mmCIF file of C-alpha atoms and ligand atoms in Angstrom:
data_model
loop_
_atom_site.group_PDB
_atom_site.id
_atom_site.type_symbol
_atom_site.label_atom_id
_atom_site.label_comp_id
_atom_site.label_asym_id
_atom_site.label_seq_id
_atom_site.Cartn_x
_atom_site.Cartn_y
_atom_site.Cartn_z
ATOM 1 C CA MET A 1 129.369 81.573 96.523
ATOM 2 C CA TYR A 2 126.315 81.237 95.005
ATOM 3 C CA SER A 3 126.200 81.647 91.562
ATOM 4 C CA ASP A 4 123.629 83.064 89.549
ATOM 5 C CA ALA A 5 121.391 80.146 88.359
ATOM 6 C CA ALA A 6 121.480 78.898 92.093
ATOM 7 C CA LEU A 7 120.495 82.352 93.099
ATOM 8 C CA LEU A 8 117.880 82.580 90.841
ATOM 9 C CA GLN A 9 116.390 78.858 91.232
ATOM 10 C CA TYR A 10 116.124 80.149 95.154
ATOM 11 C CA ILE A 11 114.510 83.308 93.719
ATOM 12 C CA ALA A 12 112.284 81.745 91.674
ATOM 13 C CA THR A 13 111.264 78.442 93.373
ATOM 14 C CA GLU A 14 107.603 77.334 94.113
ATOM 15 C CA ASP A 15 109.009 74.426 96.307
ATOM 16 C CA ALA A 16 107.393 74.561 99.760
ATOM 17 C CA ALA A 17 109.976 72.511 101.417
ATOM 18 C CA GLU A 18 113.190 74.041 99.572
ATOM 19 C CA THR A 19 112.035 77.406 100.494
ATOM 20 C CA GLU A 20 111.886 76.048 104.204
ATOM 21 C CA ALA A 21 115.630 74.915 103.793
ATOM 22 C CA LEU A 22 116.244 78.171 102.530
ATOM 23 C CA PHE A 23 114.519 80.286 105.765
ATOM 24 C CA ALA A 24 116.081 77.773 107.875
ATOM 25 C CA ALA A 25 119.857 77.989 106.511
ATOM 26 C CA ALA A 26 119.467 82.116 106.766
ATOM 27 C CA ARG A 27 118.318 81.532 110.293
ATOM 28 C CA GLU A 28 121.612 79.826 110.582
ATOM 29 C CA ALA A 29 123.491 82.485 108.832
ATOM 30 C CA ARG A 30 122.183 85.315 111.162
ATOM 31 C CA ALA A 31 122.770 82.919 114.428
ATOM 32 C CA PRO A 32 126.495 83.436 115.410
ATOM 33 C CA TYR A 33 125.924 87.175 114.896
ATOM 34 C CA TYR A 34 122.718 88.451 116.645
ATOM 35 C CA GLY A 35 121.415 85.200 117.403
ATOM 36 C CA ASN A 36 118.189 85.233 118.144
ATOM 37 C CA GLU A 37 117.432 88.786 118.866
ATOM 38 C CA VAL A 38 115.196 91.557 117.379
ATOM 39 C CA TYR A 39 116.517 95.459 118.262
ATOM 40 C CA PHE A 40 113.786 97.589 118.143
ATOM 41 C CA ARG A 41 114.282 101.120 116.060
ATOM 42 C CA GLY A 42 111.840 104.226 116.647
ATOM 43 C CA LEU A 43 110.707 105.627 113.569
ATOM 44 C CA ILE A 44 109.512 108.846 112.821
ATOM 45 C CA GLU A 45 107.704 110.064 110.218
ATOM 46 C CA PHE A 46 108.331 113.964 110.238
ATOM 47 C CA THR A 47 107.362 115.011 106.865
ATOM 48 C CA ASN A 48 105.642 113.919 104.003
ATOM 49 C CA TYR A 49 106.235 116.780 101.239
ATOM 50 C CA CYS A 50 108.269 115.281 98.571
ATOM 51 C CA ARG A 51 109.453 116.755 95.665
ATOM 52 C CA ASN A 52 109.869 113.410 94.176
ATOM 53 C CA ASP A 53 107.150 111.762 91.678
ATOM 54 C CA CYS A 54 108.034 108.338 92.167
ATOM 55 C CA TYR A 55 105.407 106.208 89.914
ATOM 56 C CA TYR A 56 105.163 103.935 93.481
ATOM 57 C CA CYS A 57 104.873 106.319 96.119
ATOM 58 C CA GLY A 58 102.011 107.447 97.498
ATOM 59 C CA ILE A 59 103.298 110.891 99.068
ATOM 60 C CA ARG A 60 104.886 111.411 95.299
ATOM 61 C CA ALA A 61 104.605 115.297 94.456
ATOM 62 C CA GLY A 62 102.180 114.714 91.737
ATOM 63 C CA ASN A 63 99.381 113.286 94.246
ATOM 64 C CA ARG A 64 97.191 116.354 95.361
ATOM 65 C CA ARG A 65 94.929 114.085 97.005
ATOM 66 C CA VAL A 66 97.387 113.657 99.600
ATOM 67 C CA GLU A 67 96.931 116.336 102.628
ATOM 68 C CA ARG A 68 100.656 117.277 103.486
ATOM 69 C CA TYR A 69 102.103 117.972 106.750
ATOM 70 C CA ARG A 70 105.076 118.619 108.572
ATOM 71 C CA LEU A 71 106.133 117.887 112.184
ATOM 72 C CA SER A 72 108.095 120.691 114.156
ATOM 73 C CA LEU A 73 111.556 120.611 116.024
ATOM 74 C CA GLY A 74 109.490 120.995 119.025
ATOM 75 C CA GLU A 75 106.791 117.939 117.683
ATOM 76 C CA ILE A 76 110.000 115.765 116.763
ATOM 77 C CA LEU A 77 111.603 115.926 119.994
ATOM 78 C CA ASP A 78 108.464 115.223 121.715
ATOM 79 C CA CYS A 79 108.504 111.980 119.555
ATOM 80 C CA CYS A 80 111.931 111.218 121.084
ATOM 81 C CA ARG A 81 111.326 112.143 123.933
ATOM 82 C CA ALA A 82 108.258 109.268 124.133
ATOM 83 C CA GLY A 83 110.300 106.706 122.550
ATOM 84 C CA ASP A 84 113.064 107.151 124.900
ATOM 85 C CA ALA A 85 110.928 107.100 127.560
ATOM 86 C CA LEU A 86 109.593 103.492 125.916
ATOM 87 C CA GLY A 87 113.168 102.508 125.902
ATOM 88 C CA PHE A 88 114.132 103.166 121.824
ATOM 89 C CA LYS A 89 117.687 103.897 121.822
ATOM 90 C CA THR A 90 117.693 104.231 117.526
ATOM 91 C CA PHE A 91 115.563 107.231 116.377
ATOM 92 C CA VAL A 92 114.825 106.777 112.720
ATOM 93 C CA LEU A 93 113.952 110.278 110.575
ATOM 94 C CA GLN A 94 112.037 109.653 107.490
ATOM 95 C CA GLY A 95 110.548 111.842 105.079
ATOM 96 C CA GLY A 96 110.390 112.643 101.505
ATOM 97 C CA GLU A 97 112.325 115.034 100.201
ATOM 98 C CA ASP A 98 111.019 117.723 101.542
ATOM 99 C CA PRO A 99 112.802 121.170 100.543
ATOM 100 C CA TYR A 100 111.715 123.107 103.434
ATOM 101 C CA PHE A 101 113.894 120.774 105.361
ATOM 102 C CA THR A 102 117.446 122.910 104.543
ATOM 103 C CA ASP A 103 120.962 121.267 105.161
ATOM 104 C CA GLU A 104 120.606 123.613 107.664
ATOM 105 C CA ARG A 105 117.992 123.089 109.797
ATOM 106 C CA VAL A 106 118.420 119.526 108.885
ATOM 107 C CA ALA A 107 121.636 119.799 110.701
ATOM 108 C CA GLU A 108 119.795 121.742 113.474
ATOM 109 C CA LEU A 109 117.617 118.828 113.991
ATOM 110 C CA VAL A 110 119.917 116.222 113.957
ATOM 111 C CA GLY A 111 122.255 118.582 116.716
ATOM 112 C CA ALA A 112 118.865 119.322 118.744
ATOM 113 C CA ILE A 113 118.427 115.362 119.334
ATOM 114 C CA ARG A 114 122.381 114.518 119.806
ATOM 115 C CA GLU A 115 122.545 116.596 122.645
ATOM 116 C CA ARG A 116 119.383 115.724 124.516
ATOM 117 C CA TYR A 117 120.223 111.630 123.576
ATOM 118 C CA PRO A 118 123.957 111.452 123.502
ATOM 119 C CA ASP A 119 123.682 107.874 123.954
ATOM 120 C CA HIS A 120 121.104 106.937 121.065
ATOM 121 C CA ALA A 121 121.466 106.226 117.543
ATOM 122 C CA ILE A 122 119.985 108.727 115.153
ATOM 123 C CA THR A 123 119.089 107.531 111.217
ATOM 124 C CA LEU A 124 118.467 109.565 108.730
ATOM 125 C CA SER A 125 116.255 109.002 105.919
ATOM 126 C CA ILE A 126 115.425 111.692 103.649
ATOM 127 C CA GLY A 127 116.061 111.149 100.276
ATOM 128 C CA GLU A 128 118.979 112.430 97.957
ATOM 129 C CA ARG A 129 121.530 114.750 98.721
ATOM 130 C CA SER A 130 125.235 115.896 97.974
ATOM 131 C CA ARG A 131 127.927 114.193 99.528
ATOM 132 C CA GLY A 132 128.723 117.342 101.683
ATOM 133 C CA SER A 133 124.984 117.826 103.423
ATOM 134 C CA TYR A 134 125.799 113.842 103.915
ATOM 135 C CA GLU A 135 128.964 114.979 105.892
ATOM 136 C CA ALA A 136 127.059 118.263 107.725
ATOM 137 C CA PHE A 137 124.542 115.605 108.731
ATOM 138 C CA PHE A 138 127.035 113.260 110.044
ATOM 139 C CA ARG A 139 129.061 115.724 111.567
ATOM 140 C CA ALA A 140 125.582 117.249 113.289
ATOM 141 C CA GLY A 141 125.591 113.251 115.157
ATOM 142 C CA ALA A 142 123.906 111.454 112.970
ATOM 143 C CA ASN A 143 125.336 107.444 112.560
ATOM 144 C CA ARG A 144 122.953 106.141 110.162
ATOM 145 C CA TYR A 145 121.482 106.730 106.476
ATOM 146 C CA LEU A 146 118.608 104.016 104.877
ATOM 147 C CA LEU A 147 118.074 104.564 101.231
ATOM 148 C CA ARG A 148 116.931 101.979 99.392
ATOM 149 C CA HIS A 149 118.324 101.879 96.076
ATOM 150 C CA GLU A 150 114.736 100.248 94.986
ATOM 151 C CA THR A 151 116.119 98.530 91.991
ATOM 152 C CA ALA A 152 119.158 97.488 90.681
ATOM 153 C CA ASN A 153 118.753 97.607 86.873
ATOM 154 C CA GLU A 154 119.207 100.713 85.230
ATOM 155 C CA ALA A 155 115.682 99.880 82.637
ATOM 156 C CA HIS A 156 114.317 98.842 85.443
ATOM 157 C CA TYR A 157 114.637 101.931 87.037
ATOM 158 C CA GLY A 158 113.314 104.033 84.757
ATOM 159 C CA ARG A 159 110.058 102.440 84.469
ATOM 160 C CA LEU A 160 109.901 103.307 88.083
ATOM 161 C CA HIS A 161 110.897 106.573 88.551
ATOM 162 C CA PRO A 162 111.047 109.985 86.450
ATOM 163 C CA ASP A 163 113.666 110.661 84.032
ATOM 164 C CA ALA A 164 115.131 113.457 86.566
ATOM 165 C CA MET A 165 115.985 110.861 88.629
ATOM 166 C CA SER A 166 118.799 108.022 88.393
ATOM 167 C CA LEU A 167 120.293 104.704 89.281
ATOM 168 C CA ALA A 168 123.311 105.939 89.587
ATOM 169 C CA LYS A 169 122.808 109.134 91.106
ATOM 170 C CA ARG A 170 121.433 106.332 93.952
ATOM 171 C CA LYS A 171 124.464 104.463 94.054
ATOM 172 C CA ARG A 172 126.997 107.273 94.168
ATOM 173 C CA CYS A 173 124.547 108.995 97.184
ATOM 174 C CA LEU A 174 124.716 105.256 99.004
ATOM 175 C CA PHE A 175 128.739 105.001 98.265
ATOM 176 C CA ASP A 176 129.287 108.375 99.368
ATOM 177 C CA LEU A 177 127.438 107.415 102.607
ATOM 178 C CA LYS A 178 129.624 104.514 103.085
ATOM 179 C CA GLU A 179 132.626 106.440 102.477
ATOM 180 C CA ILE A 180 131.799 108.787 105.238
ATOM 181 C CA GLY A 181 131.366 106.766 107.526
ATOM 182 C CA TYR A 182 127.419 105.961 108.359
ATOM 183 C CA GLN A 183 126.160 103.036 108.791
ATOM 184 C CA VAL A 184 124.176 102.346 105.918
ATOM 185 C CA GLY A 185 121.094 100.950 104.571
ATOM 186 C CA ALA A 186 120.010 99.786 101.154
ATOM 187 C CA GLY A 187 117.031 98.017 99.954
ATOM 188 C CA PHE A 188 114.250 97.286 97.195
ATOM 189 C CA MET A 189 110.785 96.635 97.234
ATOM 190 C CA VAL A 190 109.658 92.750 95.348
ATOM 191 C CA GLY A 191 107.104 92.813 93.270
ATOM 192 C CA THR A 192 107.136 96.462 91.918
ATOM 193 C CA PRO A 193 105.823 96.790 88.109
ATOM 194 C CA PHE A 194 108.215 95.384 85.459
ATOM 195 C CA GLN A 195 110.285 93.933 88.169
ATOM 196 C CA THR A 196 112.034 89.934 86.991
ATOM 197 C CA PRO A 197 113.895 87.451 88.598
ATOM 198 C CA GLU A 198 116.592 88.248 86.601
ATOM 199 C CA CYS A 199 116.112 92.353 88.580
ATOM 200 C CA LEU A 200 116.225 90.477 91.865
ATOM 201 C CA LEU A 201 119.367 88.808 91.005
ATOM 202 C CA GLU A 202 120.623 92.329 90.580
ATOM 203 C CA ASP A 203 119.589 93.692 93.645
ATOM 204 C CA LEU A 204 121.249 90.656 95.241
ATOM 205 C CA ARG A 205 124.478 91.217 93.168
ATOM 206 C CA PHE A 206 124.693 95.008 94.426
ATOM 207 C CA LEU A 207 124.076 94.370 97.797
ATOM 208 C CA GLU A 208 127.334 92.095 97.961
ATOM 209 C CA THR A 209 128.880 94.888 95.676
ATOM 210 C CA LEU A 210 128.093 97.767 98.190
ATOM 211 C CA GLN A 211 127.971 95.957 101.455
ATOM 212 C CA PRO A 212 125.502 97.906 103.456
ATOM 213 C CA HIS A 213 125.145 97.150 107.336
ATOM 214 C CA MET A 214 121.300 97.421 106.632
ATOM 215 C CA VAL A 215 118.751 96.083 104.007
ATOM 216 C CA GLY A 216 115.306 96.586 103.640
ATOM 217 C CA ILE A 217 112.362 94.896 101.354
ATOM 218 C CA GLY A 218 109.388 95.239 101.280
ATOM 219 C CA PRO A 219 106.413 94.068 99.110
ATOM 220 C CA PHE A 220 105.686 96.567 96.582
ATOM 221 C CA ILE A 221 101.522 97.551 97.928
ATOM 222 C CA PRO A 222 100.052 99.704 95.088
ATOM 223 C CA GLN A 223 98.643 103.520 96.587
ATOM 224 C CA SER A 224 94.919 104.044 95.168
ATOM 225 C CA ASP A 225 96.607 107.612 93.863
ATOM 226 C CA THR A 226 99.065 106.450 92.099
ATOM 227 C CA PRO A 227 100.181 105.615 88.270
ATOM 228 C CA PHE A 228 100.535 101.984 89.579
ATOM 229 C CA ALA A 229 97.462 102.307 91.992
ATOM 230 C CA SER A 230 95.888 99.006 90.036
ATOM 231 C CA ALA A 231 98.982 97.093 90.002
ATOM 232 C CA PRO A 232 99.193 93.725 91.770
ATOM 233 C CA GLN A 233 100.837 93.876 94.979
ATOM 234 C CA GLY A 234 104.045 91.660 95.703
ATOM 235 C CA ALA A 235 103.988 88.110 96.633
ATOM 236 C CA LEU A 236 104.670 87.142 100.340
ATOM 237 C CA THR A 237 106.740 84.502 99.796
ATOM 238 C CA LEU A 238 108.882 85.997 97.115
ATOM 239 C CA THR A 239 109.477 88.751 99.542
ATOM 240 C CA LEU A 240 110.648 86.218 102.184
ATOM 241 C CA ARG A 241 112.846 84.607 100.024
ATOM 242 C CA MET A 242 114.278 87.970 99.124
ATOM 243 C CA VAL A 243 114.635 88.572 103.136
ATOM 244 C CA ALA A 244 116.516 85.191 103.485
ATOM 245 C CA LEU A 245 118.728 85.197 100.597
ATOM 246 C CA ALA A 246 119.774 89.298 101.866
ATOM 247 C CA ARG A 247 121.058 87.508 104.863
ATOM 248 C CA LEU A 248 122.872 84.498 103.382
ATOM 249 C CA LEU A 249 124.761 86.723 101.655
ATOM 250 C CA LEU A 250 125.199 89.715 103.836
ATOM 251 C CA PRO A 251 125.197 87.951 107.107
ATOM 252 C CA ARG A 252 126.230 90.591 109.511
ATOM 253 C CA ALA A 253 123.363 92.942 107.906
ATOM 254 C CA LEU A 254 120.430 94.160 110.423
ATOM 255 C CA ILE A 255 118.197 93.426 108.061
ATOM 256 C CA PRO A 256 113.893 94.846 109.148
ATOM 257 C CA ALA A 257 110.903 92.533 109.594
ATOM 258 C CA THR A 258 109.102 95.670 107.330
ATOM 259 C CA THR A 259 105.429 97.353 108.235
ATOM 260 C CA ALA A 260 104.622 96.583 104.428
ATOM 261 C CA LEU A 261 105.429 93.110 104.931
ATOM 262 C CA GLY A 262 102.991 92.968 107.947
ATOM 263 C CA THR A 263 100.467 94.857 105.599
ATOM 264 C CA VAL A 264 99.983 91.787 103.073
ATOM 265 C CA ALA A 265 100.099 89.416 105.903
ATOM 266 C CA PRO A 266 98.780 89.574 109.381
ATOM 267 C CA ASP A 267 101.773 87.515 110.800
ATOM 268 C CA GLY A 268 104.344 88.554 107.589
ATOM 269 C CA ARG A 269 106.664 90.181 110.197
ATOM 270 C CA GLU A 270 106.783 86.981 111.975
ATOM 271 C CA LYS A 271 107.786 85.070 108.863
ATOM 272 C CA ALA A 272 110.308 87.630 107.897
ATOM 273 C CA LEU A 273 111.827 87.082 111.353
ATOM 274 C CA LEU A 274 111.715 83.772 110.855
ATOM 275 C CA ALA A 275 113.144 83.788 107.189
ATOM 276 C CA GLY A 276 116.686 85.743 108.832
ATOM 277 C CA ALA A 277 115.135 88.932 109.247
ATOM 278 C CA ASN A 278 116.219 90.485 112.884
ATOM 279 C CA VAL A 279 114.984 94.509 113.304
ATOM 280 C CA VAL A 280 111.539 96.016 114.147
ATOM 281 C CA MET A 281 110.256 99.084 113.249
ATOM 282 C CA PRO A 282 107.774 100.566 115.165
ATOM 283 C CA ASN A 283 106.009 103.948 115.080
ATOM 284 C CA LEU A 284 106.595 106.606 116.974
ATOM 285 C CA SER A 285 105.101 109.294 114.957
ATOM 286 C CA PRO A 286 101.833 111.167 116.542
ATOM 287 C CA LYS A 287 98.744 109.294 115.937
ATOM 288 C CA ALA A 288 97.394 112.662 114.290
ATOM 289 C CA VAL A 289 99.737 112.386 111.242
ATOM 290 C CA ARG A 290 100.320 108.287 110.962
ATOM 291 C CA LYS A 291 97.949 107.767 108.343
ATOM 292 C CA LEU A 292 98.760 111.392 106.163
ATOM 293 C CA TYR A 293 102.086 109.167 105.550
ATOM 294 C CA ALA A 294 100.677 107.059 103.088
ATOM 295 C CA LEU A 295 103.651 105.394 101.024
ATOM 296 C CA TYR A 296 100.926 102.232 99.886
ATOM 297 C CA ASP A 297 97.352 101.303 101.203
ATOM 298 C CA ASN A 298 96.132 100.229 104.351
ATOM 299 C CA LYS A 299 99.354 100.699 106.212
ATOM 300 C CA ILE A 300 99.498 98.742 109.477
ATOM 301 C CA CYS A 301 99.411 100.360 112.588
ATOM 302 C CA THR A 302 98.341 103.899 112.233
ATOM 303 C CA GLY A 303 95.866 103.920 115.274
ATOM 304 C CA ASP A 304 98.170 102.781 117.668
ATOM 305 C CA GLU A 305 100.263 104.783 119.918
ATOM 306 C CA ALA A 306 103.674 104.194 119.782
ATOM 307 C CA ALA A 307 103.408 101.836 122.865
ATOM 308 C CA GLU A 308 101.033 100.056 122.493
ATOM 309 C CA CYS A 309 102.669 99.686 119.145
ATOM 310 C CA ARG A 310 106.254 98.844 121.044
ATOM 311 C CA GLN A 311 104.059 96.410 123.684
ATOM 312 C CA CYS A 312 102.177 94.343 120.898
ATOM 313 C CA LEU A 313 105.225 94.039 118.531
ATOM 314 C CA GLU A 314 107.100 92.536 122.032
ATOM 315 C CA GLY A 315 104.737 90.310 122.561
ATOM 316 C CA ARG A 316 104.691 89.013 118.630
ATOM 317 C CA ILE A 317 107.919 88.832 119.187
ATOM 318 C CA ARG A 318 108.231 86.434 122.476
ATOM 319 C CA SER A 319 106.023 84.292 121.390
ATOM 320 C CA PHE A 320 107.694 83.461 117.915
ATOM 321 C CA GLY A 321 110.402 82.469 120.265
ATOM 322 C CA PHE A 322 112.518 85.645 119.447
ATOM 323 C CA ALA A 323 114.333 87.970 122.179
ATOM 324 C CA PRO A 324 113.094 91.645 122.196
ATOM 325 C CA ASN A 325 116.390 93.717 122.021
ATOM 326 C CA MET A 326 116.396 97.669 122.913
ATOM 327 C CA ALA A 327 119.897 98.368 122.716
ATOM 328 C CA ARG A 328 121.482 100.338 119.980
ATOM 329 C CA GLY A 329 122.018 97.287 118.057
ATOM 330 C CA ASP A 330 125.003 98.382 115.603
ATOM 331 C CA PHE A 331 126.075 96.748 113.116
ATOM 332 C CA ALA A 332 128.757 93.830 113.978
ATOM 333 C CA PHE A 333 131.267 95.475 112.966
ATOM 334 C CA GLY A 334 133.722 93.226 114.806
ATOM 335 C CA SER A 335 133.329 89.357 114.893
ATOM 336 C CA SER A 336 130.942 86.571 115.521
ATOM 337 C CA ARG A 337 129.455 85.952 119.280
ATOM 338 C CA THR A 338 131.560 82.817 119.137
ATOM 339 C CA THR A 339 135.092 83.892 118.259
ATOM 340 C CA GLU A 340 134.102 86.716 120.882
ATOM 341 C CA PHE A 341 133.509 84.193 123.512
ATOM 342 C CA PHE A 342 136.904 82.546 122.808
ATOM 343 C CA GLU A 343 138.475 85.915 122.187
ATOM 344 C CA GLY A 344 137.244 86.816 126.336
ATOM 345 C CA ILE A 345 138.673 83.264 127.316
ATOM 346 C CA ARG A 346 141.755 83.754 125.695
ATOM 347 C CA GLN A 347 142.016 87.321 127.390
ATOM 348 C CA ARG A 348 140.817 86.082 130.715
ATOM 349 C CA GLY A 349 142.863 83.415 130.762
ATOM 350 C CA SER A 350 139.811 81.249 131.391
ATOM 351 C CA CYS A 351 136.299 80.691 130.862
ATOM 352 C CA LEU A 352 134.727 82.462 134.037
HETATM 353 N N1 SAH E 401 112.289 110.011 100.825
HETATM 354 C C1 SAH E 401 112.940 109.150 101.010
HETATM 355 C C2 SAH E 401 112.452 108.020 102.368
HETATM 356 C C3 SAH E 401 111.040 106.747 101.037
HETATM 357 S S1 SAH E 401 109.582 106.319 102.002
HETATM 358 C C4 SAH E 401 113.823 107.759 100.225
HETATM 359 O O1 SAH E 401 113.948 108.513 99.301
HETATM 360 O O2 SAH E 401 114.759 107.646 100.886
HETATM 361 C C5 SAH E 401 110.972 104.502 102.319
HETATM 362 C C6 SAH E 401 110.448 103.615 101.097
HETATM 363 O O3 SAH E 401 109.091 103.059 101.460
HETATM 364 C C7 SAH E 401 111.324 103.680 100.015
HETATM 365 O O4 SAH E 401 112.167 103.790 99.849
HETATM 366 C C8 SAH E 401 110.518 102.535 99.047
HETATM 367 O O5 SAH E 401 110.992 100.933 99.282
HETATM 368 C C9 SAH E 401 109.174 102.098 99.906
HETATM 369 N N2 SAH E 401 108.016 102.673 98.886
HETATM 370 C C10 SAH E 401 107.242 103.400 98.789
HETATM 371 N N3 SAH E 401 106.008 103.232 98.031
HETATM 372 C C11 SAH E 401 105.765 102.201 98.364
HETATM 373 C C12 SAH E 401 104.916 101.330 97.489
HETATM 374 N N4 SAH E 401 103.993 101.775 97.485
HETATM 375 N N5 SAH E 401 104.955 99.801 98.285
HETATM 376 C C13 SAH E 401 105.964 98.878 98.826
HETATM 377 N N6 SAH E 401 107.206 100.400 99.477
HETATM 378 C C14 SAH E 401 107.228 101.234 99.339
#
């Protein structure tokens, strides 16, 4: 149990030794569940059409300068085929809230992937839908859902989104998803305009309440065609501290070293692993559309082929002492590795 004062101290600290101690504690909290393994997820950014107008996001509806694209079912299946050949066991389908993708089309897409890859994890990240829609996608074979809450402070949420959107609705979606049986990912950006340390504290408290299986945390990075074009980007170390705090509060969570962290610093993702993260999400989207999924400026890896992305990340991870793991990497629902080990001995009646 961490008091508000203790969490705020870690959020605000400028002290290098205190920060390093926090990262070490986060690594220790991760160890019993995941060791030094880092799970790979193949990200497919399949549409950049969006009906929403989030002030920070480069693919917001109001941005007339973005060239819109939408992958066909065949193209998405091609990405899955390429990803599967590279060893990926999780496909993450992310996109804007594209009205073309009706419930029927999403269910058809999920069903087509499920039919071809019965043992893979299918993760959706397509924004807010009704509980009935989420249920239909789950029935079609989706297992996981990423929906960052973005900020858990009501007033702050209102300054990042138009009136048509609400934090209450976002939270409702997250609880619905959990109840349906998805492994759920929440999360937030660090350094968005008007964010205070108290907002970040609320983000942590919300994570404690929701108990998500995954937590995506990345720095805010301005995008030049948005209302926040000239706002400063989120700080690297503050973002890393938030990753570490999320790990301490949710030791079993799957926490990605986000692409946004790799964008603000060349070794940002590796530093996130050292601060408690344990997932990376290389891009499987076709090279031709990578640049168009421009949530923020200067996004990394937009010129690489999927295979290059995987190789490059694998090398980087190994060089920092971590072990790349291509398994599905589900949430550690059960016990820690240590408990499993002793449980194994108990069942077998011997150490062998
Ligand atoms: N439409 C989906 C996917 C959103 S894009 C949804 O609503 O969940 C995925 C994430 O990118 C967002 O949740 C947001 O946290 C992040 N993002 C968007 N714009 C960003 C920016 N300018 N800087 C950093 N991260 C950003």
